XYZ file of C-alpha atoms in Angstrom:
652
model
C 0.000 0.000 0.000
C 1.265 3.512 -0.745
C 0.534 4.578 2.841
C 3.187 2.160 4.065
C 5.809 2.930 1.420
C 9.088 3.129 3.442
C 10.825 5.444 0.967
C 9.145 8.517 -0.625
C 8.416 8.350 -4.367
C 10.467 11.465 -5.225
C 14.016 12.511 -4.285
C 12.750 15.917 -3.206
C 10.314 14.404 -0.690
C 13.039 12.028 0.503
C 15.402 14.925 1.200
C 12.624 16.903 2.921
C 11.808 13.965 5.214
C 15.436 13.468 6.184
C 15.764 17.178 6.962
C 12.612 17.057 9.114
C 13.644 13.818 10.847
C 17.070 15.160 11.693
C 15.282 17.682 13.920
C 12.346 15.555 15.185
C 13.681 12.025 15.714
C 16.228 13.018 18.415
C 13.344 14.678 20.250
C 11.266 11.468 19.929
C 14.009 9.267 21.393
C 14.614 11.778 24.178
C 10.882 11.623 25.000
C 10.958 7.826 25.029
C 14.033 7.724 27.294
C 12.635 10.216 29.833
C 9.211 8.518 29.984
C 10.831 5.065 30.230
C 13.060 6.133 33.120
C 10.049 7.631 34.901
C 7.977 4.426 34.507
C 10.857 2.227 35.632
C 11.359 4.395 38.703
C 7.706 4.008 39.796
C 8.011 0.196 39.568
C 11.377 -0.318 41.302
C 9.814 -1.417 44.572
C 7.135 -3.740 43.264
C 8.518 -5.253 40.020
C 11.355 -7.670 39.191
C 14.742 -6.046 38.382
C 14.647 -7.575 34.916
C 11.555 -5.483 34.165
C 12.686 -2.281 35.873
C 16.371 -2.274 34.927
C 17.346 -5.001 32.466
C 14.796 -4.863 29.687
C 14.225 -1.062 29.720
C 18.002 -0.551 29.938
C 18.514 -2.541 26.735
C 15.751 -0.646 24.943
C 17.121 2.623 26.304
C 20.621 1.958 24.989
C 19.222 1.238 21.519
C 17.152 4.429 21.691
C 20.180 6.434 22.824
C 22.261 5.137 19.895
C 19.511 6.126 17.457
C 19.227 9.551 19.104
C 22.976 10.170 18.655
C 22.852 8.899 15.043
C 20.114 11.327 14.055
C 21.647 14.156 16.087
C 24.858 13.862 14.103
C 22.860 13.864 10.866
C 21.709 17.424 11.552
C 23.222 19.971 9.182
C 25.194 17.357 7.222
C 24.713 16.537 3.571
C 23.520 12.963 3.054
C 23.372 11.426 -0.393
C 20.202 9.836 -1.708
C 21.318 6.272 -0.969
C 22.239 7.171 2.603
C 18.915 8.938 3.098
C 16.982 5.894 1.877
C 18.960 3.685 4.242
C 18.219 5.925 7.234
C 14.479 6.014 6.469
C 14.297 2.225 6.124
C 16.167 1.871 9.422
C 13.723 4.290 11.035
C 10.804 2.131 9.898
C 12.474 -1.013 11.212
C 13.397 0.501 14.567
C 9.920 2.033 14.904
C 8.480 -1.462 14.638
C 11.080 -3.222 16.765
C 11.287 -0.647 19.557
C 7.534 -0.051 19.503
C 6.926 -3.771 19.936
C 9.616 -4.001 22.615
C 8.277 -1.120 24.696
C 4.698 -2.422 24.288
C 5.627 -5.885 25.561
C 7.598 -4.292 28.424
C 4.645 -2.119 29.396
C 2.248 -5.098 29.337
C 4.737 -7.024 31.494
C 4.692 -4.220 34.119
C 0.906 -3.825 34.215
C 0.182 -6.692 36.685
C 2.532 -5.238 39.299
C 1.676 -2.518 41.763
C -1.460 -0.739 42.778
C -4.045 1.107 40.699
C -1.830 4.200 40.403
C 1.141 2.322 38.986
C -1.206 0.558 36.565
C -2.628 3.934 35.531
C 0.946 5.118 35.006
C 1.529 2.217 32.587
C -1.586 3.152 30.608
C -0.607 6.827 30.636
C 2.949 5.940 29.560
C 1.676 3.898 26.634
C -0.793 6.536 25.500
C 1.251 9.722 25.886
C 4.496 8.227 24.627
C 2.795 6.749 21.578
C 1.056 10.023 20.750
C 4.329 11.947 21.110
C 6.225 9.449 18.951
C 3.537 9.413 16.255
C 3.648 13.186 15.967
C 7.451 13.100 15.780
C 7.100 10.576 12.911
C 4.336 12.488 11.146
C 6.542 13.184 8.082
C 6.994 9.434 7.555
C 3.513 8.023 7.174
C 4.533 4.339 7.188
C 6.423 4.570 10.498
C 3.604 6.546 12.154
C 0.952 4.011 11.078
C 3.157 1.102 12.127
C 3.810 2.588 15.565
C 0.100 3.309 16.076
C -0.794 -0.256 15.151
C 1.889 -1.801 17.408
C 1.471 0.450 20.469
C -1.925 2.165 20.575
C -3.882 -0.686 19.004
C -2.963 -3.422 21.533
C -3.336 -1.215 24.595
C -6.720 0.091 23.377
C -7.956 -3.448 22.764
C -6.593 -4.556 26.153
C -8.395 -1.749 27.957
C -11.651 -2.255 26.063
C -11.592 -5.960 26.947
C -10.657 -5.436 30.625
C -14.251 -5.442 31.908
C -13.468 -2.419 34.088
C -15.749 0.470 33.103
C -13.043 3.074 33.772
C -10.429 1.189 31.771
C -12.968 0.500 29.029
C -13.715 4.229 28.813
C -9.979 5.005 28.692
C -9.517 2.407 25.925
C -12.411 3.936 23.964
C -10.934 7.406 24.355
C -7.515 6.149 23.251
C -9.060 4.588 20.149
C -10.811 7.848 19.273
C -7.624 9.844 19.878
C -5.669 7.389 17.714
C -8.183 7.737 14.879
C -8.169 11.545 15.123
C -4.388 11.493 15.335
C -4.131 9.383 12.161
C -6.511 11.670 10.282
C -4.458 14.693 11.331
C -1.294 12.814 10.337
C -2.689 12.065 6.850
C -3.735 15.679 6.343
C -0.393 16.934 7.622
C 1.549 14.489 5.448
C -0.486 15.514 2.403
C 0.178 19.181 3.079
C 3.833 18.414 3.713
C 4.088 16.537 0.396
C 2.276 19.336 -1.442
C 4.555 21.904 0.155
C 7.638 19.941 -0.891
C 6.245 19.578 -4.424
C 5.429 23.302 -4.573
C 8.874 24.138 -3.319
C 10.366 21.822 -5.958
C 8.326 23.550 -8.657
C 9.376 26.929 -7.317
C 13.025 25.858 -7.320
C 12.679 24.620 -10.898
C 11.149 27.921 -11.955
C 13.861 29.792 -10.078
C 16.456 27.621 -11.828
C 14.858 28.420 -15.185
C 14.776 32.119 -14.330
C 18.386 31.949 -13.175
C 19.351 30.127 -16.363
C 17.591 32.766 -18.459
C 19.208 35.477 -16.376
C 22.608 33.866 -16.897
C 21.917 33.626 -20.630
C 20.861 37.276 -20.804
C 23.873 38.286 -18.717
C 26.147 36.266 -20.986
C 24.539 37.784 -24.097
C 24.836 41.257 -22.572
C 28.519 40.764 -21.790
C 29.795 38.641 -24.681
C 30.332 39.532 -28.306
C 27.938 37.479 -30.417
C 30.437 36.902 -33.241
C 33.746 36.127 -31.541
C 32.542 34.935 -28.141
C 34.939 37.397 -26.514
C 33.871 39.807 -23.772
C 32.171 42.807 -25.343
C 32.558 46.534 -24.840
C 30.236 46.550 -21.814
C 32.178 43.829 -20.016
C 35.494 45.429 -20.966
C 34.645 48.725 -19.285
C 33.058 46.971 -16.300
C 36.234 44.964 -15.741
C 38.386 48.041 -16.363
C 36.530 49.815 -13.552
C 37.112 46.888 -11.151
C 40.794 46.560 -12.051
C 41.284 50.308 -11.650
C 39.636 50.259 -8.210
C 41.793 47.301 -7.115
C 44.964 48.918 -8.443
C 44.151 52.142 -6.579
C 43.572 50.211 -3.347
C 46.728 48.086 -3.697
C 49.000 50.733 -5.200
C 49.971 48.705 -8.269
C 50.235 49.389 -11.998
C 48.541 47.841 -15.002
C 48.094 48.692 -18.681
C 45.199 49.169 -21.090
C 45.561 48.463 -24.797
C 43.462 49.208 -27.862
C 44.088 47.279 -31.088
C 42.692 48.133 -34.505
C 43.082 45.918 -37.576
C 44.835 47.560 -40.515
C 43.516 46.521 -43.913
C 40.378 44.812 -42.643
C 38.015 46.996 -44.671
C 39.568 46.023 -48.031
C 39.400 42.333 -47.045
C 35.763 42.715 -46.038
C 34.957 44.537 -49.272
C 36.904 42.156 -51.516
C 35.842 38.803 -50.041
C 32.535 39.592 -48.366
C 31.270 39.773 -44.812
C 31.461 36.009 -44.236
C 35.239 36.034 -44.724
C 35.469 39.305 -42.800
C 33.656 37.720 -39.855
C 36.038 34.742 -39.894
C 38.995 37.133 -39.877
C 37.545 38.901 -36.830
C 37.019 35.587 -35.024
C 40.529 34.330 -35.769
C 42.069 37.690 -34.888
C 40.370 37.447 -31.477
C 41.727 33.914 -31.039
C 45.254 35.053 -31.898
C 45.061 37.892 -29.401
C 43.880 35.424 -26.768
C 46.919 33.177 -27.174
C 49.550 32.921 -24.452
C 51.751 35.951 -25.064
C 53.597 35.653 -21.776
C 51.411 38.163 -19.949
C 47.970 38.005 -18.253
C 45.748 39.402 -21.003
C 42.042 40.152 -20.830
C 40.861 40.495 -24.439
C 37.531 42.012 -25.509
C 36.007 43.017 -28.822
C 34.995 46.641 -28.562
C 33.213 46.765 -31.904
C 34.000 46.538 -35.607
C 37.650 45.571 -35.996
C 38.707 47.081 -32.663
C 39.788 45.032 -29.643
C 40.527 46.069 -26.077
C 43.190 44.668 -23.748
C 43.693 44.813 -19.989
C 47.170 43.690 -18.893
C 47.212 43.150 -15.121
C 50.982 43.297 -14.790
C 53.537 45.980 -13.954
C 55.285 46.306 -17.317
C 57.855 48.871 -18.317
C 57.302 50.700 -21.635
C 59.925 48.479 -23.284
C 58.079 45.350 -22.156
C 54.798 46.769 -23.457
C 56.484 47.503 -26.777
C 57.643 43.880 -26.972
C 54.178 42.629 -26.102
C 52.670 44.926 -28.723
C 55.168 43.705 -31.333
C 54.229 40.105 -30.478
C 50.519 40.869 -30.839
C 51.030 42.711 -34.133
C 53.167 39.850 -35.449
C 50.397 37.375 -34.588
C 47.851 39.501 -36.451
C 50.104 39.767 -39.536
C 50.127 36.001 -40.101
C 48.030 35.069 -43.186
C 44.384 34.184 -42.584
C 43.883 31.020 -44.598
C 40.347 29.854 -45.336
C 39.084 27.482 -48.040
C 39.703 29.256 -51.323
C 40.768 32.513 -49.655
C 43.966 33.805 -48.069
C 43.521 37.205 -46.454
C 46.193 39.507 -45.110
C 45.669 42.146 -42.446
C 47.826 43.654 -39.750
C 47.192 45.514 -36.528
C 48.246 48.647 -34.695
C 48.088 48.908 -30.928
C 48.146 51.724 -28.411
C 48.906 51.273 -24.698
C 48.274 53.443 -21.645
C 49.705 52.657 -18.196
C 47.902 53.238 -14.893
C 48.484 55.591 -13.090
C 51.063 57.394 -15.252
C 48.741 57.999 -18.212
C 45.538 58.476 -16.186
C 43.772 57.264 -13.059
C 40.177 57.152 -14.330
C 39.073 54.173 -16.491
C 37.566 56.280 -19.276
C 40.667 58.466 -19.472
C 42.917 55.403 -19.558
C 40.962 54.101 -22.523
C 41.088 57.484 -24.251
C 44.870 57.660 -23.729
C 45.307 54.160 -25.176
C 43.051 55.114 -28.087
C 45.136 58.222 -28.696
C 48.309 56.101 -28.729
C 46.578 53.826 -31.278
C 45.672 56.867 -33.395
C 49.297 57.986 -33.250
C 50.435 54.515 -34.335
C 48.044 54.439 -37.299
C 49.093 57.910 -38.386
C 52.835 57.389 -38.066
C 53.977 53.769 -37.631
C 51.090 51.632 -38.811
C 51.349 47.982 -37.780
C 53.330 48.708 -34.601
C 52.797 49.466 -30.918
C 52.839 52.898 -29.276
C 52.856 53.525 -25.518
C 51.188 56.731 -24.381
C 53.859 59.155 -23.172
C 54.310 62.665 -21.835
C 54.720 63.913 -25.405
C 51.317 62.530 -26.254
C 49.863 64.227 -23.175
C 51.288 67.508 -24.424
C 49.830 66.835 -27.872
C 46.400 66.168 -26.359
C 46.504 69.401 -24.391
C 47.578 71.243 -27.517
C 44.763 69.620 -29.498
C 42.348 70.661 -26.757
C 43.500 74.265 -26.988
C 43.211 74.126 -30.775
C 39.698 72.704 -30.577
C 38.574 75.396 -28.160
C 40.071 78.095 -30.366
C 38.451 76.561 -33.464
C 35.054 76.536 -31.807
C 35.257 80.259 -31.184
C 37.107 81.176 -34.387
C 35.823 83.883 -36.714
C 36.218 82.332 -40.168
C 36.167 85.652 -42.022
C 38.961 87.262 -40.012
C 41.119 84.319 -38.917
C 41.117 82.020 -41.956
C 42.411 82.486 -45.458
C 43.322 80.312 -48.412
C 46.700 79.709 -49.991
C 47.096 78.166 -53.432
C 49.889 75.822 -54.505
C 50.490 75.297 -58.221
C 50.291 71.944 -59.997
C 52.846 72.010 -62.811
C 53.034 70.071 -66.063
C 56.777 69.335 -66.267
C 56.664 68.678 -70.015
C 55.285 72.064 -70.952
C 56.617 73.682 -67.767
C 53.249 75.382 -67.334
C 50.947 75.533 -64.354
C 47.739 73.583 -64.962
C 45.935 74.267 -61.686
C 46.116 75.173 -58.016
C 45.300 73.285 -54.839
C 43.452 75.333 -52.218
C 45.048 75.027 -48.771
C 43.553 76.428 -45.566
C 45.616 78.767 -43.380
C 44.676 79.867 -39.862
C 46.025 82.613 -37.659
C 44.408 82.442 -34.228
C 44.346 85.553 -32.038
C 45.240 83.355 -29.053
C 47.463 80.657 -30.583
C 49.046 82.548 -33.441
C 49.760 80.791 -36.728
C 48.538 77.170 -36.497
C 49.784 74.596 -38.983
C 47.168 72.775 -41.097
C 48.804 69.536 -39.954
C 47.701 70.499 -36.426
C 44.264 72.056 -36.862
C 42.839 69.950 -39.730
C 42.982 66.616 -37.788
C 41.446 68.340 -34.756
C 38.704 69.844 -36.922
C 37.975 66.427 -38.439
C 37.904 64.565 -35.127
C 35.701 67.195 -33.477
C 33.334 67.534 -36.446
C 34.100 71.244 -36.856
C 35.373 70.571 -40.378
C 31.752 70.222 -41.515
C 31.256 73.918 -40.761
C 34.561 74.969 -42.289
C 34.511 73.088 -45.606
C 31.578 74.924 -47.247
C 33.035 78.324 -46.357
C 36.517 77.451 -47.628
C 35.086 75.921 -50.815
C 33.096 79.076 -51.492
C 36.272 81.182 -51.109
C 38.222 78.827 -53.379
C 35.542 78.990 -56.091
C 35.425 82.809 -55.873
C 39.178 82.853 -56.462
C 38.982 80.355 -59.342
C 36.485 82.575 -61.187
C 39.273 85.107 -61.669
C 41.706 82.600 -63.191
C 42.133 81.693 -66.829
C 39.730 78.978 -67.995
C 42.564 76.472 -68.431
C 43.438 76.580 -64.725
C 41.943 73.862 -62.526
C 41.010 74.091 -58.857
C 41.771 71.253 -56.426
C 39.928 71.195 -53.105
C 40.157 68.626 -50.293
C 37.039 67.019 -48.843
C 37.186 65.562 -45.349
C 35.843 62.352 -43.880
C 32.887 64.260 -42.469
C 32.084 65.769 -45.843
C 31.731 62.558 -47.813
C 30.103 60.671 -44.937
C 27.103 63.029 -44.883
C 24.534 63.128 -47.721
C 23.388 66.517 -46.432
C 26.922 67.904 -46.590
C 27.400 66.573 -50.149
C 24.124 68.206 -51.199
C 25.352 71.484 -49.740
C 28.699 71.196 -51.571
C 26.901 70.503 -54.868
C 24.698 73.553 -54.324
C 27.752 75.756 -53.632
C 29.438 74.582 -56.853
C 26.291 75.107 -58.931
C 25.833 78.655 -57.601
C 29.506 79.587 -57.974
C 29.511 80.110 -61.730
C 32.662 77.967 -62.054
C 32.516 75.184 -64.626
C 32.417 71.907 -62.631
C 34.745 70.437 -65.247
C 37.518 72.678 -63.884
C 37.182 71.330 -60.323
C 39.077 68.429 -58.769
C 37.702 67.259 -55.417
C 40.291 65.277 -53.443
C 39.532 62.537 -50.919
C 41.884 60.311 -48.922
C 41.794 56.551 -48.575
C 41.059 56.967 -44.863
C 37.963 59.015 -45.656
C 36.771 56.372 -48.121
C 37.352 53.513 -45.684
C 35.206 54.932 -42.887
C 32.018 54.096 -44.802
C 32.788 52.815 -48.271
C 29.181 52.543 -49.438
C 28.304 56.089 -48.393
C 31.596 57.378 -49.832
C 30.794 55.691 -53.152
C 27.342 57.318 -53.219
C 28.770 60.734 -52.341
C 31.490 60.584 -55.007
C 29.001 59.330 -57.605
C 26.776 62.352 -56.880
C 29.749 64.715 -57.269
C 30.885 62.937 -60.420
C 27.409 63.350 -61.901
C 27.784 67.101 -61.394
C 30.800 67.055 -63.713
C 33.673 67.467 -61.249
C 36.701 65.172 -61.272
C 37.612 62.979 -58.300
C 41.182 62.570 -57.060
C 42.406 59.987 -54.527
C 44.882 61.877 -52.365
C 47.949 60.553 -50.492
C 47.941 57.338 -52.530
C 50.578 54.915 -51.266
C 50.634 56.239 -47.716
C 47.622 54.227 -46.584
C 46.254 50.904 -47.727
C 46.660 51.658 -51.451
C 43.911 49.180 -52.211
C 43.316 48.708 -55.904
C 39.713 47.819 -55.080
C 39.084 51.512 -54.354
C 40.581 52.540 -57.682
C 38.429 49.965 -59.411
C 35.138 50.552 -57.590
C 35.128 54.339 -57.142
C 34.623 57.002 -59.867
C 38.240 58.188 -59.611
C 39.906 60.320 -62.285
C 43.247 61.018 -60.659
C 45.744 59.577 -58.172
C 48.012 61.811 -56.135
C 51.184 59.989 -55.041
C 52.000 60.822 -51.438
C 54.941 63.195 -50.948
C 56.633 60.782 -48.505
C 57.967 58.870 -51.537
C 59.980 61.922 -52.569
C 61.989 62.345 -49.387
C 65.467 60.965 -49.995
C 64.447 59.476 -53.346
C 67.386 57.851 -55.157
C 67.922 56.082 -58.465
C 68.223 52.685 -56.758
C 65.593 53.387 -54.125
C 62.649 50.984 -53.878
C 60.371 53.996 -53.612
C 61.314 54.965 -57.164
C 60.111 51.539 -58.315
C 56.859 52.038 -56.417
C 56.324 55.470 -57.999
C 56.965 53.981 -61.451
C 54.466 51.203 -60.745
C 51.783 53.705 -59.766
C 52.494 55.836 -62.818
C 52.214 52.778 -65.061
C 48.966 51.832 -63.323
C 47.503 55.254 -64.004
C 48.476 55.084 -67.689
C 46.937 51.625 -68.045
C 43.697 52.724 -66.343
C 43.500 56.078 -68.112
C 43.914 58.055 -64.880
C 45.789 61.299 -64.372
C 48.588 61.239 -61.818
C 50.168 63.934 -59.660
C 53.382 63.449 -57.682
C 53.398 65.499 -54.485
C 56.327 66.730 -52.421
C 58.772 67.578 -55.252
C 61.271 69.946 -53.647
C 64.659 69.234 -55.281
C 65.799 69.382 -58.919
C 67.320 65.919 -58.491
C 63.885 64.502 -57.760
C 62.563 65.976 -60.985
C 65.467 64.422 -62.919
C 64.521 60.998 -61.555
C 60.797 61.476 -62.250
C 60.988 62.555 -65.903
C 62.148 59.168 -67.272
C 59.340 57.436 -65.376
C 56.675 59.178 -67.421
C 55.654 61.599 -64.712
C 53.833 64.626 -66.074
C 52.208 66.701 -63.300
C 53.956 67.474 -60.032
C 53.353 69.625 -56.982
C 55.895 70.945 -54.511
C 58.136 73.718 -53.225
C 60.499 73.297 -56.205
C 58.112 75.386 -58.298
C 56.313 77.516 -55.749
C 55.208 77.628 -52.175
C 51.510 78.089 -51.418
C 50.594 81.696 -52.208
C 47.731 84.047 -51.287
C 44.873 84.218 -53.737
C 45.799 87.730 -54.844
C 49.258 86.534 -55.858
C 48.007 83.912 -58.327
C 47.456 86.369 -61.186
C 50.979 87.753 -60.898
C 52.438 84.254 -60.661
C 50.633 83.177 -63.840
C 51.605 86.382 -65.645
C 55.256 85.914 -64.702
C 55.115 82.299 -65.836
C 53.623 83.329 -69.184
C 56.224 86.054 -69.531
C 59.042 83.614 -68.961
C 57.498 81.178 -71.406
C 57.125 83.930 -74.030
C 60.731 84.963 -73.491
C 61.893 81.400 -73.957
C 59.855 81.128 -77.141
C 61.369 84.396 -78.471
C 64.894 83.242 -77.690
C 64.174 79.959 -79.403
C 62.765 81.754 -82.472
C 65.749 84.126 -82.584
């Protein structure tokens, strides 16, 4: 029968019973021992020693052992097999001890007067009731004890023939029945409570699992499985707090992949995603230092190095990381090549706040990409000075009066075959009332990073077009567009409107963009350049060779001209590899039908080396430095005069 099942049907109910018994069973055995000692004491004078000392002593020792066993079980973890064993033993001992104490009590009943006999009846009744309630969480043991103890004594009293004892027996039977009903109800409620608690625990486990999943999703990058930007900054805050409390140093790094955009564009996003995953795995290798690696977004990764490393050690670590990223990425049918640049900032030298540490590392990365791409840069005092200078420049730019502080200078582009100027590039010049003359190399990057260039470009373009209206029709105007310009459809629409209203033939205008500007958002850049091309202007790719020099841009964008970066001209020699690179670019332009301009020509020797390569148009200090707009007419007149004089001498 299920009522007498010794072991509960579910593990949860089993564990609940053991927990309850570990508190109640010691109390039951203590009750039995105290009541047994009291009954033995009242029969010492009128009962045999075997009944007052021997038999109850044996039963008492067994009860004491069981009491100690269950007492030790309190607060300890018992496995399921052990719990089943203890419950089965409880059932057995309930039957054995119940039978033993019942027989002992019946053996004592004939001895003594009416009071001692009443004590036996009371002992049987009260002890049984107490034990049954202590066993209420184990239905089988409670029923067994009731049947062995209460049943016989009730029958004995009912059959005694004594009206008082018969009434007591009847009352005991009623109490036993009521007690069993209460026990069944209590056991049912106990089982339901355990089942409800189990269901609640399961729901809590599900909720916890969902919470863990959401937490994992919120803190892990879905593509690479690395910690994401949120987790990176959370950990950076904790590490910074610990370092401040313990007075130790650590470093923050920011890594950006060089050349990832061309790979993504050439091979598709699937290959690009695999590159990002493998790049994360390479960064997570054992590089000899405790690295925490996170993907911050796009092709940018963050590092936290919890070690006190000198700048030289950070440089070596950065070189190791960059070398790992430079290894070819080999996938079925595709071999991709990218590299990485990394910037480091050390706590507390660079900064003490987490966000400033990251910004310092990001600035070091920016410096690496601008100057020594594919290498590591550690933020230094010089960089701190540069940041402060950039901050002063930005503040001055924000309050600058364009009309009074800015002007344009124009540098000629010269056809070295005809030795005639074919156009001018407009270059911005700024004299701040607080900072004095500020180099374009200083204020243009600040203007681009701060977004102020979007306000400056339309004004400068308008000035350049006003100047170009005064030039001969065969003179072209070159004007540089920034990242912000080509990334904004609204800004492109404004530039088109300015050109249309200027009265300058769009066919005389060259708009220059850099590879960096194109890479920020290739699709938007392509749309912007297509809109400008449709207007009739020509598009030049500036600083070619200094960046990624991806032929995919030349192929996929509406480009009319390449401008070879002036860095190739510095120290150019006949046997220099840079000369071979310049020749290759010139040949490429001829094969694709593109114009080509070589920048940075400052020495006659450079011109001697360029002529045999097929170079035609150059730009540099060899011919003229950038000049004010009002000086252009005189420059062109002097050039024409010299050309006329040469022609006259030749004719003479």
